[in-house]
Amino acid sequence: MMVRRQTEVPAGAHLRIGEVAKLTGLTTRTLRYWEELGLLNPSGRRQSGERLYAPSDMARVGRIRDLQELLGFSLAEVRVVLDTEDVDVLDRVRSEYPVVDDYRRVRLVDDAIEANDRLLARLDTTLERIQAFRDERAVKGRRLREVRRTLGDT
Amino acid sequence: MMVRRQTEVPAGAHLRIGEVAKLTGLTTRTLRYWEELGLLNPSGRRQSGERLYAPSDMARVGRIRDLQELLGFSLAEVRVVLDTEDVDVLDRVRSEYPVVDDYRRVRLVDDAIEANDRLLARLDTTLERIQAFRDERAVKGRRLREVRRTLGDT
DNA sequence: ACCAATGTTGACGTTGACGTAAGGGATCGT
DNA sequence: ACGATCCCTTACGTCAACGTCAACATTGGT
């Protein structure tokens, strides 16, 4: 019987980069590139150097795509947003090791709140603009069908 | 009294490229580049070659930006959308010179309708996705303020 | 009538976000 | 045990969307 040496790999981190690629529709190059930019650090590695991705990494991929495609953020901007997001993690840490450096934490949380509010504001204006654009197009659609009617049936 | 020689310039097309740049926040380079791609043809020129933009050109600039920034379209994709948009112009032409080549027109209008519907569908799914993302962020905001409260006032 | 500001057409440079190929190990199913 | 498959790093290539610079012509206010 063989020994299952999974040296130093966090629990649940078992997806190889190729599998992640298939699941997400990205390429392996893209995943490595994102890592290079500090956007996505696979939560595990093997002694051989092979990357191992956990479900939480997959979720992060989703958020990156959202920010990039939906909001048109550059990867640098995405990085900023995601960095403030990690305050949550720090939060959980705090509940386990209560009150260590509260002053620093307050600043972190305040920053996170501000960043989040800015993002929310941007999301709202974006939503309004797209909505307006959508309405324009809906009107245009009706106008087109109107025109089409006046042309009779081919 | 001076003669106002505005050789062959459509009425209302009097904005120079620099003025358009200031008004829109774009650069002159960008305006020329868009023209190079066939996205934005200034509706007038002077005998000297100087570009002259009409209000309708300005409106077009707005639509290009919308498609590019709000929807994340490439300029090539923007071109396609705007091309189908010009069916409207053809429509006005028709009302002046009634019924010339109706068969061709029917096809044009049908294509425009289909393209418009596709765009509408995309707009709707985009709206939904952003809305979902927004809601997530709103929740996160409330959670952050919750955490902030437990930390007391600095 | 001048000249600073603005315009024109090339043409080459830059940046972000990857694609692609090379050279060499690691893994996995049979 | 071994070949096909997957993964690693390094490095150069690519493409869209402009930026920038050069060399020269026009415009417009004083």
mmCIF file of N, CA, C and O (backbone and C1' of nucleotides) in Angstrom, chain B residues 14-22 27-28 31-32 46 48-53, chain C residues 3-9, chain D residues 22-29:
data_model
loop_
_atom_site.group_PDB
_atom_site.id
_atom_site.type_symbol
_atom_site.label_atom_id
_atom_site.label_comp_id
_atom_site.label_asym_id
_atom_site.label_seq_id
_atom_site.Cartn_x
_atom_site.Cartn_y
_atom_site.Cartn_z
ATOM 1 N N HIS B 14 -19.508 72.957 -36.960
ATOM 2 C CA HIS B 14 -18.489 73.989 -36.800
ATOM 3 C C HIS B 14 -17.502 73.733 -35.674
ATOM 4 O O HIS B 14 -16.633 74.535 -35.438
ATOM 5 N N LEU B 15 -17.636 72.609 -34.986
ATOM 6 C CA LEU B 15 -16.680 72.356 -33.907
ATOM 7 C C LEU B 15 -15.384 71.783 -34.454
ATOM 8 O O LEU B 15 -15.399 70.814 -35.208
ATOM 9 N N ARG B 16 -14.282 72.386 -34.032
ATOM 10 C CA ARG B 16 -12.982 71.877 -34.450
ATOM 11 C C ARG B 16 -12.614 70.705 -33.526
ATOM 12 O O ARG B 16 -13.167 70.545 -32.437
ATOM 13 N N ILE B 17 -11.639 69.941 -33.955
ATOM 14 C CA ILE B 17 -11.334 68.705 -33.232
ATOM 15 C C ILE B 17 -10.894 68.968 -31.791
ATOM 16 O O ILE B 17 -11.206 68.197 -30.886
ATOM 17 N N GLY B 18 -10.201 70.073 -31.590
ATOM 18 C CA GLY B 18 -9.744 70.404 -30.250
ATOM 19 C C GLY B 18 -10.897 70.726 -29.320
ATOM 20 O O GLY B 18 -10.882 70.366 -28.139
ATOM 21 N N GLU B 19 -11.897 71.407 -29.859
ATOM 22 C CA GLU B 19 -13.070 71.749 -29.061
ATOM 23 C C GLU B 19 -13.837 70.488 -28.671
ATOM 24 O O GLU B 19 -14.270 70.343 -27.524
ATOM 25 N N VAL B 20 -13.991 69.614 -29.642
ATOM 26 C CA VAL B 20 -14.657 68.346 -29.355
ATOM 27 C C VAL B 20 -13.915 67.595 -28.253
ATOM 28 O O VAL B 20 -14.519 67.039 -27.337
ATOM 29 N N ALA B 21 -12.604 67.622 -28.338
ATOM 30 C CA ALA B 21 -11.780 66.950 -27.335
ATOM 31 C C ALA B 21 -12.070 67.504 -25.938
ATOM 32 O O ALA B 21 -12.311 66.749 -24.996
ATOM 33 N N LYS B 22 -12.072 68.830 -25.832
ATOM 34 C CA LYS B 22 -12.337 69.447 -24.536
ATOM 35 C C LYS B 22 -13.728 69.088 -24.033
ATOM 36 O O LYS B 22 -13.924 68.749 -22.856
ATOM 37 N N THR B 27 -9.098 62.640 -26.374
ATOM 38 C CA THR B 27 -7.971 63.323 -26.993
ATOM 39 C C THR B 27 -8.223 63.416 -28.492
ATOM 40 O O THR B 27 -9.046 62.676 -29.039
ATOM 41 N N THR B 28 -7.498 64.309 -29.135
ATOM 42 C CA THR B 28 -7.654 64.437 -30.587
ATOM 43 C C THR B 28 -7.205 63.146 -31.267
ATOM 44 O O THR B 28 -7.774 62.734 -32.272
ATOM 45 N N LEU B 31 -10.038 60.719 -31.339
ATOM 46 C CA LEU B 31 -11.041 61.070 -32.340
ATOM 47 C C LEU B 31 -10.584 60.673 -33.744
ATOM 48 O O LEU B 31 -11.358 60.119 -34.531
ATOM 49 N N ARG B 32 -9.318 60.920 -34.020
ATOM 50 C CA ARG B 32 -8.802 60.558 -35.349
ATOM 51 C C ARG B 32 -8.738 59.036 -35.491
ATOM 52 O O ARG B 32 -8.983 58.488 -36.554
ATOM 53 N N ARG B 46 -13.067 71.353 -44.020
ATOM 54 C CA ARG B 46 -12.797 72.575 -44.765
ATOM 55 C C ARG B 46 -11.892 72.233 -45.928
ATOM 56 O O ARG B 46 -11.293 71.165 -45.973
ATOM 57 N N SER B 48 -9.144 73.089 -46.353
ATOM 58 C CA SER B 48 -7.797 72.889 -45.830
ATOM 59 C C SER B 48 -7.605 71.476 -45.281
ATOM 60 O O SER B 48 -6.485 71.048 -45.040
ATOM 61 N N GLY B 49 -8.700 70.766 -45.078
ATOM 62 C CA GLY B 49 -8.608 69.419 -44.548
ATOM 63 C C GLY B 49 -9.007 69.358 -43.094
ATOM 64 O O GLY B 49 -9.121 68.275 -42.516
ATOM 65 N N GLU B 50 -9.235 70.508 -42.490
ATOM 66 C CA GLU B 50 -9.606 70.554 -41.081
ATOM 67 C C GLU B 50 -10.967 69.911 -40.847
ATOM 68 O O GLU B 50 -11.930 70.196 -41.562
ATOM 69 N N ARG B 51 -11.024 69.043 -39.845
ATOM 70 C CA ARG B 51 -12.262 68.345 -39.515
ATOM 71 C C ARG B 51 -13.256 69.272 -38.830
ATOM 72 O O ARG B 51 -12.854 70.089 -37.996
ATOM 73 N N LEU B 52 -14.518 69.112 -39.159
ATOM 74 C CA LEU B 52 -15.568 69.889 -38.497
ATOM 75 C C LEU B 52 -16.657 68.958 -38.004
ATOM 76 O O LEU B 52 -17.195 68.165 -38.763
ATOM 77 N N TYR B 53 -16.941 69.048 -36.713
ATOM 78 C CA TYR B 53 -17.910 68.145 -36.092
ATOM 79 C C TYR B 53 -19.233 68.839 -35.824
ATOM 80 O O TYR B 53 -19.270 69.965 -35.332
ATOM 81 P P DC C 3 6.886 87.481 -35.951
ATOM 82 O "O5'" DC C 3 6.417 86.627 -34.701
ATOM 83 C "C5'" DC C 3 5.339 87.082 -33.879
ATOM 84 C "C4'" DC C 3 4.417 85.919 -33.497
ATOM 85 C "C3'" DC C 3 5.075 84.533 -33.523
ATOM 86 O "O3'" DC C 3 4.614 83.805 -32.407
ATOM 87 C "C1'" DC C 3 3.146 84.499 -34.827
ATOM 88 P P DA C 4 5.646 83.421 -31.208
ATOM 89 O "O5'" DA C 4 4.667 82.885 -30.079
ATOM 90 C "C5'" DA C 4 3.617 83.718 -29.600
ATOM 91 C "C4'" DA C 4 2.283 82.961 -29.598
ATOM 92 C "C3'" DA C 4 2.363 81.522 -29.082
ATOM 93 O "O3'" DA C 4 1.254 81.305 -28.215
ATOM 94 C "C1'" DA C 4 1.368 81.554 -31.228
ATOM 95 P P DA C 5 1.075 79.910 -27.493
ATOM 96 O "O5'" DA C 5 -0.203 79.344 -28.265
ATOM 97 C "C5'" DA C 5 -1.328 80.200 -28.471
ATOM 98 C "C4'" DA C 5 -2.373 79.484 -29.328
ATOM 99 C "C3'" DA C 5 -2.594 78.016 -28.965
ATOM 100 O "O3'" DA C 5 -3.995 77.767 -28.990
ATOM 101 C "C1'" DA C 5 -2.058 78.192 -31.247
ATOM 102 P P DT C 6 -4.572 76.344 -28.510
ATOM 103 O "O5'" DT C 6 -4.880 75.640 -29.908
ATOM 104 C "C5'" DT C 6 -5.793 76.255 -30.812
ATOM 105 C "C4'" DT C 6 -5.737 75.559 -32.148
ATOM 106 C "C3'" DT C 6 -5.858 74.028 -32.073
ATOM 107 O "O3'" DT C 6 -7.079 73.633 -32.676
ATOM 108 C "C1'" DT C 6 -4.203 74.732 -33.629
ATOM 109 P P DG C 7 -7.450 72.077 -32.721
ATOM 110 O "O5'" DG C 7 -6.964 71.636 -34.177
ATOM 111 C "C5'" DG C 7 -7.624 72.167 -35.312
ATOM 112 C "C4'" DG C 7 -6.852 71.856 -36.578
ATOM 113 C "C3'" DG C 7 -6.558 70.368 -36.812
ATOM 114 O "O3'" DG C 7 -7.581 69.768 -37.588
ATOM 115 C "C1'" DG C 7 -4.667 71.748 -37.321
ATOM 116 P P DT C 8 -7.435 68.193 -37.864
ATOM 117 O "O5'" DT C 8 -6.249 68.004 -38.908
ATOM 118 C "C5'" DT C 8 -6.355 68.592 -40.203
ATOM 119 C "C4'" DT C 8 -5.213 68.127 -41.086
ATOM 120 C "C3'" DT C 8 -4.924 66.640 -40.994
ATOM 121 O "O3'" DT C 8 -5.601 65.932 -42.001
ATOM 122 C "C1'" DT C 8 -2.899 67.921 -40.845
ATOM 123 P P DT C 9 -5.648 64.346 -41.868
ATOM 124 O "O5'" DT C 9 -4.205 63.832 -42.326
ATOM 125 C "C5'" DT C 9 -3.757 64.080 -43.648
ATOM 126 C "C4'" DT C 9 -2.298 63.684 -43.778
ATOM 127 C "C3'" DT C 9 -2.039 62.179 -43.689
ATOM 128 O "O3'" DT C 9 -1.132 61.807 -44.719
ATOM 129 C "C1'" DT C 9 -0.713 63.322 -42.085
ATOM 130 P P DA D 22 10.529 65.242 -31.767
ATOM 131 O "O5'" DA D 22 10.316 65.174 -33.340
ATOM 132 C "C5'" DA D 22 10.455 63.922 -34.006
ATOM 133 C "C4'" DA D 22 10.131 64.075 -35.474
ATOM 134 C "C3'" DA D 22 10.508 65.440 -36.065
ATOM 135 O "O3'" DA D 22 11.051 65.252 -37.360
ATOM 136 C "C1'" DA D 22 8.205 65.047 -36.397
ATOM 137 P P DA D 23 11.972 66.407 -37.978
ATOM 138 O "O5'" DA D 23 11.143 66.852 -39.274
ATOM 139 C "C5'" DA D 23 10.345 65.905 -39.983
ATOM 140 C "C4'" DA D 23 9.348 66.644 -40.847
ATOM 141 C "C3'" DA D 23 9.719 68.108 -41.145
ATOM 142 O "O3'" DA D 23 9.469 68.386 -42.517
ATOM 143 C "C1'" DA D 23 7.574 68.020 -40.209
ATOM 144 P P DC D 24 9.780 69.876 -43.124
ATOM 145 O "O5'" DC D 24 8.295 70.422 -43.374
ATOM 146 C "C5'" DC D 24 7.336 69.581 -44.016
ATOM 147 C "C4'" DC D 24 5.945 70.115 -43.769
ATOM 148 C "C3'" DC D 24 5.744 71.596 -44.125
ATOM 149 O "O3'" DC D 24 4.812 71.698 -45.194
ATOM 150 C "C1'" DC D 24 4.643 71.004 -42.120
ATOM 151 P P DA D 25 4.470 73.163 -45.782
ATOM 152 O "O5'" DA D 25 2.963 73.338 -45.305
ATOM 153 C "C5'" DA D 25 1.952 72.476 -45.835
ATOM 154 C "C4'" DA D 25 0.595 72.855 -45.258
ATOM 155 C "C3'" DA D 25 0.130 74.278 -45.571
ATOM 156 O "O3'" DA D 25 -1.267 74.245 -45.865
ATOM 157 C "C1'" DA D 25 0.176 73.963 -43.236
ATOM 158 P P DT D 26 -2.003 75.533 -46.397
ATOM 159 O "O5'" DT D 26 -3.158 75.768 -45.320
ATOM 160 C "C5'" DT D 26 -3.062 75.147 -44.063
ATOM 161 C "C4'" DT D 26 -4.265 75.470 -43.188
ATOM 162 C "C3'" DT D 26 -5.022 76.755 -43.476
ATOM 163 O "O3'" DT D 26 -6.356 76.569 -43.042
ATOM 164 C "C1'" DT D 26 -3.873 76.957 -41.410
ATOM 165 P P DT D 27 -7.434 77.781 -43.174
ATOM 166 O "O5'" DT D 27 -7.555 78.333 -41.691
ATOM 167 C "C5'" DT D 27 -7.055 77.540 -40.614
ATOM 168 C "C4'" DT D 27 -7.415 78.166 -39.283
ATOM 169 C "C3'" DT D 27 -8.286 79.408 -39.285
ATOM 170 O "O3'" DT D 27 -9.102 79.368 -38.131
ATOM 171 C "C1'" DT D 27 -6.167 79.936 -38.378
ATOM 172 P P DG D 28 -10.307 80.424 -37.961
ATOM 173 O "O5'" DG D 28 -9.800 81.357 -36.778
ATOM 174 C "C5'" DG D 28 -9.102 80.787 -35.677
ATOM 175 C "C4'" DG D 28 -8.519 81.892 -34.808
ATOM 176 C "C3'" DG D 28 -9.315 83.203 -34.824
ATOM 177 O "O3'" DG D 28 -9.208 83.798 -33.538
ATOM 178 C "C1'" DG D 28 -7.158 83.625 -35.603
ATOM 179 P P DG D 29 -10.341 84.832 -33.088
ATOM 180 O "O5'" DG D 29 -9.564 85.848 -32.113
ATOM 181 C "C5'" DG D 29 -8.808 85.351 -31.017
ATOM 182 C "C4'" DG D 29 -7.538 86.160 -30.833
ATOM 183 C "C3'" DG D 29 -7.782 87.653 -30.584
ATOM 184 O "O3'" DG D 29 -6.875 88.099 -29.576
ATOM 185 C "C1'" DG D 29 -6.376 87.387 -32.457
#
